[in-house]
Amino acid sequence: MTAKTETSANAAPAAPRKRSNTLLWIAGPALVLGVAGWLYFTGGRFVGTDNAYVQADQITISPQIGGRVVEVLVRENQPVKAGELLFRIDQEPLQIAVARLEAQADSVRSLLDGARNGYRGAEADLRSAQADMEHAQQQYTRVQDLRKRGLVAQQALDDAANTVASTRGKRDSNSAAVAKAQSTLGGLPSASNESLPGYKLAMAQLAQAKLDLSHAEVRAPVDGVIGKTDLQVGEFLSVGQPAMPLVATATLWVEANFKETDLTNVSVGQSAEIAIDTYPGKHWKARVASISPASGAQFAVLPAQNATGNWVKIVQRIPVRLALEPAEGAPTLRAGMSAEVEIDTGAERARYSHFFGGHNAEAPVASR
């Protein structure tokens, strides 16, 4: 009797334990399948890479004129503002050139004023010579008539003809003087000096000399930081010779090299999140600014030649440029820093993924 009672007592809790095991066997796989489905439907929305770096405009500062450096006002790693003086080139030869061309411009001005006065005088002489010639011609006609009637000697007729020829020569000489003065004035005797080609040339040369003098002071074109430089006083710089690098600080961006297989749903304007290795725990908001038209290999100095028999398919990397959004109090970023990028494409992986929080891939994240 006692044995039967113990058997019944042991069998009683066995039934609930069996039901609990059955629930675990059902709920466990269901939970795994649910998590797997969630990851499948929503996993294609975000794409990321750690092959990304902070980039900035790098400007090579070069002089626009040649000369000897007489002063260097910046040092390596020094922040500068746009318009700040970086170094100065010897100005004395340029100042001499400006003075010489100013004197040349004054000389041209005097020459043109003299030509204008000469033109007026030549015109007056021409009118006088024209009148003398007309009078001589009339006198010759009268003497010729008198000679036909035998009232004067042949000598008088010859003298009258000689007078006509002389006055005609004087008239032609004065006409040539008028033409010469008119040519000096560019064919426009009444025009001002500023409109004449010779004066324009002199003033253009003077303006170029003054511009060269202003270029003796080399200034920063943008806000930035001076890079590695060893420019010293006394060095001679030629036109366009690199003097020092300047890294701009106002235009920073991130260049991320994504696998080509990750760019299926990436488009310009989508939002992104960026983490910089230098600042753990800090994140920057960004947006896709542009996508390169070709892979990085296409821009290499020696592009890959795939038309050989030893070809091996390799997933290519496509550079994507991400514009950083302004963030107050954010740490300082420097060109070359390593970054990790994650882009929210908002893409659907299956037709029913909207039940799990997916969005229409045709609508960019930035527009929602």
C-alpha positions as semicolon CSV with decimal commas, in nm:
position;residue;x (nm);y (nm);z (nm)
1;M;0,000;0,000;0,000
2;T;0,281;0,236;0,089
3;A;0,472;0,160;-0,235
4;K;0,169;0,244;-0,450
5;T;0,125;0,574;-0,270
6;E;0,488;0,674;-0,333
7;T;0,463;0,584;-0,703
8;S;0,154;0,800;-0,743
9;A;0,327;1,092;-0,567
10;N;0,632;1,072;-0,795
11;A;0,421;1,051;-1,112
12;A;0,220;1,362;-1,027
13;P;0,490;1,631;-1,104
14;A;0,611;1,447;-1,416
15;A;0,319;1,569;-1,626
16;P;0,380;1,948;-1,575
17;R;0,754;1,903;-1,642
18;K;0,674;1,730;-1,969
19;R;0,446;2,011;-2,074
20;S;0,720;2,268;-1,987
21;N;0,972;2,087;-2,203
22;T;0,726;2,080;-2,490
23;L;0,674;2,457;-2,468
24;L;1,049;2,515;-2,468
25;W;1,092;2,296;-2,774
26;I;0,825;2,499;-2,954
27;A;0,904;2,849;-2,825
28;G;1,284;2,819;-2,867
29;P;1,288;2,755;-3,241
30;A;1,007;3,006;-3,289
31;L;1,209;3,273;-3,113
32;V;1,518;3,191;-3,318
33;L;1,317;3,204;-3,640
34;G;1,163;3,534;-3,534
35;V;1,499;3,694;-3,462
36;A;1,641;3,556;-3,787
37;G;1,344;3,695;-3,979
38;W;1,382;4,035;-3,816
39;L;1,751;4,045;-3,903
40;Y;1,678;3,934;-4,257
41;F;1,405;4,187;-4,325
42;T;1,580;4,485;-4,163
43;G;1,947;4,389;-4,202
44;G;1,984;4,537;-4,555
45;R;1,884;4,885;-4,445
46;F;2,222;4,986;-4,302
47;V;2,556;4,952;-4,480
48;G;2,886;5,042;-4,323
49;T;3,262;5,029;-4,360
50;D;3,571;5,108;-4,158
51;N;3,770;5,191;-4,472
52;A;3,702;5,563;-4,430
53;Y;3,912;5,869;-4,355
54;V;3,863;6,238;-4,280
55;Q;3,962;6,455;-4,576
56;A;4,027;6,828;-4,620
57;D;4,129;7,066;-4,898
58;Q;4,508;7,089;-4,914
59;I;4,643;7,401;-5,081
60;T;5,001;7,441;-5,193
61;I;5,107;7,800;-5,132
62;S;5,324;7,926;-5,419
63;P;5,438;8,277;-5,515
64;Q;5,302;8,443;-5,828
65;I;5,633;8,625;-5,880
66;G;5,993;8,516;-5,843
67;G;6,225;8,667;-5,586
68;R;6,421;8,629;-5,265
69;V;6,232;8,566;-4,941
70;V;6,297;8,847;-4,692
71;E;6,049;8,758;-4,418
72;V;5,860;8,446;-4,300
73;L;5,579;8,513;-4,052
74;V;5,436;8,164;-3,991
75;R;5,567;7,836;-3,863
76;E;5,472;7,472;-3,901
77;N;5,129;7,369;-3,758
78;Q;5,027;7,732;-3,704
79;P;4,656;7,818;-3,757
80;V;4,601;8,112;-3,993
81;K;4,303;8,315;-4,110
82;A;4,215;8,402;-4,467
83;G;4,417;8,706;-4,577
84;E;4,685;8,665;-4,309
85;L;5,040;8,739;-4,429
86;L;5,250;8,424;-4,462
87;F;5,579;8,546;-4,607
88;R;5,719;8,838;-4,802
89;I;5,938;8,854;-5,114
90;D;6,192;9,131;-5,177
91;Q;5,993;9,430;-5,306
92;E;6,277;9,660;-5,416
93;P;6,311;9,532;-5,777
94;L;5,934;9,551;-5,815
95;Q;5,917;9,904;-5,677
96;I;6,186;10,009;-5,927
97;A;5,981;9,853;-6,209
98;V;5,672;10,045;-6,097
99;A;5,865;10,374;-6,090
100;R;6,009;10,308;-6,438
101;L;5,667;10,232;-6,587
102;E;5,511;10,535;-6,418
103;A;5,774;10,750;-6,590
104;Q;5,705;10,570;-6,917
105;A;5,333;10,640;-6,883
106;D;5,405;11,010;-6,823
107;S;5,632;11,011;-7,128
108;V;5,360;10,858;-7,345
109;R;5,112;11,112;-7,212
110;S;5,346;11,397;-7,303
111;L;5,411;11,246;-7,645
112;L;5,040;11,222;-7,718
113;D;4,977;11,578;-7,600
114;G;5,263;11,696;-7,824
115;A;5,125;11,498;-8,118
116;R;4,784;11,655;-8,062
117;N;4,932;12,006;-8,065
118;G;5,143;11,915;-8,369
119;Y;4,831;11,796;-8,546
120;R;4,660;12,127;-8,489
121;G;4,967;12,316;-8,615
122;A;5,000;12,091;-8,919
123;E;4,635;12,145;-9,003
124;A;4,686;12,524;-8,991
125;D;4,996;12,499;-9,213
126;L;4,803;12,281;-9,455
127;R;4,523;12,532;-9,484
128;S;4,777;12,811;-9,546
129;A;4,964;12,605;-9,807
130;Q;4,637;12,519;-9,978
131;A;4,546;12,887;-9,999
132;D;4,892;12,978;-10,135
133;M;4,868;12,707;-10,398
134;E;4,525;12,823;-10,512
135;H;4,650;13,181;-10,536
136;A;4,957;13,069;-10,732
137;Q;4,736;12,871;-10,968
138;Q;4,518;13,174;-11,034
139;Q;4,826;13,389;-11,095
140;Y;4,965;13,131;-11,337
141;T;4,635;13,133;-11,531
142;R;4,646;13,515;-11,569
143;V;5,010;13,517;-11,676
144;Q;4,942;13,241;-11,928
145;D;4,660;13,449;-12,081
146;L;4,882;13,754;-12,099
147;R;5,156;13,551;-12,262
148;K;4,920;13,432;-12,533
149;R;4,850;13,797;-12,614
150;G;5,219;13,877;-12,607
151;L;5,193;14,119;-12,320
152;V;5,448;13,946;-12,092
153;A;5,772;13,764;-12,146
154;Q;5,815;13,386;-12,128
155;Q;6,018;13,436;-11,811
156;A;5,709;13,562;-11,625
157;L;5,512;13,252;-11,729
158;D;5,793;13,024;-11,613
159;D;5,811;13,202;-11,277
160;A;5,437;13,159;-11,225
161;A;5,458;12,787;-11,306
162;N;5,747;12,748;-11,063
163;T;5,546;12,922;-10,791
164;V;5,256;12,681;-10,847
165;A;5,486;12,379;-10,819
166;S;5,648;12,517;-10,503
167;T;5,321;12,585;-10,328
168;R;5,191;12,242;-10,430
169;G;5,497;12,077;-10,276
170;K;5,451;12,273;-9,956
171;R;5,087;12,172;-9,948
172;D;5,179;11,804;-9,990
173;S;5,442;11,829;-9,714
174;N;5,193;11,979;-9,471
175;S;4,938;11,713;-9,565
176;A;5,194;11,443;-9,477
177;A;5,262;11,614;-9,143
178;V;4,889;11,609;-9,066
179;A;4,869;11,237;-9,154
180;K;5,169;11,160;-8,932
181;A;5,024;11,343;-8,633
182;Q;4,690;11,176;-8,692
183;S;4,855;10,832;-8,702
184;T;5,033;10,902;-8,372
185;L;4,694;10,978;-8,221
186;G;4,547;10,650;-8,349
187;G;4,351;10,822;-8,622
188;L;4,139;10,996;-8,359
189;P;4,284;11,343;-8,299
190;S;3,992;11,450;-8,079
191;A;3,999;11,136;-7,860
192;S;4,128;11,145;-7,502
193;N;4,456;10,982;-7,403
194;E;4,273;10,706;-7,213
195;S;4,117;10,576;-7,535
196;L;4,437;10,564;-7,741
197;P;4,622;10,230;-7,789
198;G;4,967;10,359;-7,696
199;Y;4,845;10,505;-7,368
200;K;4,642;10,191;-7,291
201;L;4,954;9,977;-7,339
202;A;5,159;10,197;-7,106
203;M;4,890;10,191;-6,837
204;A;4,846;9,812;-6,871
205;Q;5,219;9,760;-6,818
206;L;5,206;9,987;-6,514
207;A;4,906;9,798;-6,374
208;Q;5,092;9,467;-6,420
209;A;5,394;9,605;-6,235
210;K;5,175;9,721;-5,945
211;L;5,004;9,381;-5,937
212;D;5,342;9,208;-5,920
213;L;5,437;9,438;-5,633
214;S;5,123;9,340;-5,443
215;H;5,205;8,971;-5,499
216;A;5,531;9,020;-5,309
217;E;5,322;8,970;-4,995
218;V;5,188;8,613;-4,999
219;R;4,871;8,571;-4,791
220;A;4,655;8,275;-4,687
221;P;4,366;8,220;-4,932
222;V;4,144;8,044;-4,672
223;D;4,132;7,962;-4,303
224;G;4,353;7,666;-4,224
225;V;4,665;7,527;-4,062
226;I;5,017;7,547;-4,206
227;G;5,159;7,203;-4,281
228;K;5,519;7,085;-4,283
229;T;5,743;7,363;-4,412
230;D;6,109;7,461;-4,394
231;L;6,093;7,794;-4,580
232;Q;6,377;8,020;-4,466
233;V;6,468;8,385;-4,514
234;G;6,711;8,425;-4,802
235;E;6,575;8,145;-5,020
236;F;6,496;8,231;-5,382
237;L;6,154;8,122;-5,504
238;S;6,052;8,094;-5,868
239;V;5,703;8,156;-5,999
240;G;5,479;7,867;-5,894
241;Q;5,744;7,698;-5,679
242;P;5,582;7,525;-5,375
243;A;5,662;7,716;-5,057
244;M;5,439;7,559;-4,791
245;P;5,119;7,351;-4,762
246;L;4,796;7,485;-4,611
247;V;4,526;7,245;-4,487
248;A;4,183;7,412;-4,494
249;T;3,974;7,372;-4,180
250;A;3,641;7,502;-4,308
251;T;3,574;7,222;-4,558
252;L;3,614;6,883;-4,393
253;W;3,448;6,570;-4,524
254;V;3,478;6,193;-4,493
255;E;3,571;5,966;-4,782
256;A;3,445;5,612;-4,732
257;N;3,548;5,329;-4,965
258;F;3,251;5,092;-4,980
259;K;3,244;4,753;-5,142
260;E;3,059;4,768;-5,470
261;T;2,814;4,507;-5,341
262;D;2,714;4,740;-5,055
263;L;2,612;5,029;-5,279
264;T;2,300;4,870;-5,424
265;N;2,063;5,103;-5,238
266;V;2,298;5,391;-5,154
267;S;2,211;5,726;-5,313
268;V;2,298;6,091;-5,272
269;G;2,119;6,263;-4,984
270;Q;2,088;5,964;-4,752
271;S;2,178;6,017;-4,387
272;A;2,479;5,857;-4,222
273;E;2,650;5,829;-3,886
274;I;3,025;5,855;-3,847
275;A;3,253;5,749;-3,563
276;I;3,615;5,867;-3,543
277;D;3,873;5,629;-3,395
278;T;4,041;5,920;-3,215
279;Y;3,725;6,002;-3,018
280;P;3,559;5,681;-2,891
281;G;3,191;5,721;-2,810
282;K;3,155;6,039;-3,021
283;H;2,939;6,034;-3,333
284;W;2,888;6,282;-3,617
285;K;2,583;6,316;-3,839
286;A;2,648;6,331;-4,211
287;R;2,483;6,287;-4,547
288;V;2,592;6,127;-4,873
289;A;2,722;6,417;-5,084
290;S;2,840;6,224;-5,389
291;I;2,942;5,884;-5,519
292;S;3,249;5,838;-5,733
293;P;3,183;5,761;-6,102
294;A;3,449;5,488;-6,096
295;S;3,625;5,258;-5,855
296;G;3,947;5,360;-5,687
297;A;4,142;5,122;-5,910
298;Q;4,036;5,316;-6,219
299;F;4,208;5,630;-6,090
300;A;4,529;5,448;-6,000
301;V;4,853;5,538;-6,175
302;L;4,872;5,181;-6,306
303;P;4,512;5,053;-6,349
304;A;4,460;4,679;-6,320
305;Q;4,474;4,486;-6,649
306;N;4,202;4,218;-6,635
307;A;4,237;4,094;-6,992
308;T;4,493;3,829;-6,893
309;G;4,453;3,459;-6,824
310;N;4,544;3,503;-6,457
311;W;4,234;3,705;-6,373
312;V;4,089;3,670;-6,023
313;K;3,765;3,848;-5,939
314;I;3,806;4,094;-5,651
315;V;3,532;4,305;-5,501
316;Q;3,605;4,665;-5,594
317;R;3,584;4,968;-5,367
318;I;3,385;5,276;-5,467
319;P;3,468;5,606;-5,292
320;V;3,168;5,779;-5,135
321;R;3,194;6,138;-5,012
322;L;3,003;6,225;-4,696
323;A;2,943;6,586;-4,591
324;L;2,958;6,640;-4,217
325;E;2,674;6,830;-4,055
326;P;2,773;7,120;-3,825
327;A;2,796;7,017;-3,458
328;E;2,858;7,262;-3,177
329;G;3,126;7,167;-2,929
330;A;3,245;6,874;-3,141
331;P;3,612;6,772;-3,107
332;T;3,860;6,894;-3,367
333;L;3,890;6,677;-3,676
334;R;4,210;6,649;-3,876
335;A;4,269;6,524;-4,227
336;G;4,371;6,159;-4,240
337;M;4,189;6,045;-3,924
338;S;4,040;5,694;-3,947
339;A;3,661;5,668;-3,933
340;E;3,376;5,417;-3,937
341;V;3,073;5,499;-4,148
342;E;2,718;5,363;-4,144
343;I;2,464;5,477;-4,405
344;D;2,090;5,442;-4,356
345;T;1,961;5,342;-4,700
346;G;1,601;5,285;-4,588
347;A;1,585;4,991;-4,829
348;E;1,340;4,696;-4,812
349;R;1,472;4,342;-4,835
350;A;1,135;4,170;-4,884
351;R;0,788;4,277;-4,988
352;Y;0,655;4,234;-4,633
353;S;0,943;4,404;-4,453
354;H;0,727;4,709;-4,375
355;F;0,567;4,499;-4,102
356;F;0,904;4,499;-3,929
357;G;0,971;4,873;-3,957
358;G;1,119;4,890;-4,309
359;H;1,061;5,181;-4,551
360;N;1,016;5,223;-4,919
361;A;1,358;5,215;-5,081
362;E;1,248;5,466;-5,347
363;A;1,218;5,741;-5,085
364;P;1,559;5,857;-4,956
365;V;1,602;5,881;-4,583
366;A;1,687;6,249;-4,609
367;S;1,345;6,326;-4,763
368;R;1,140;6,146;-4,497
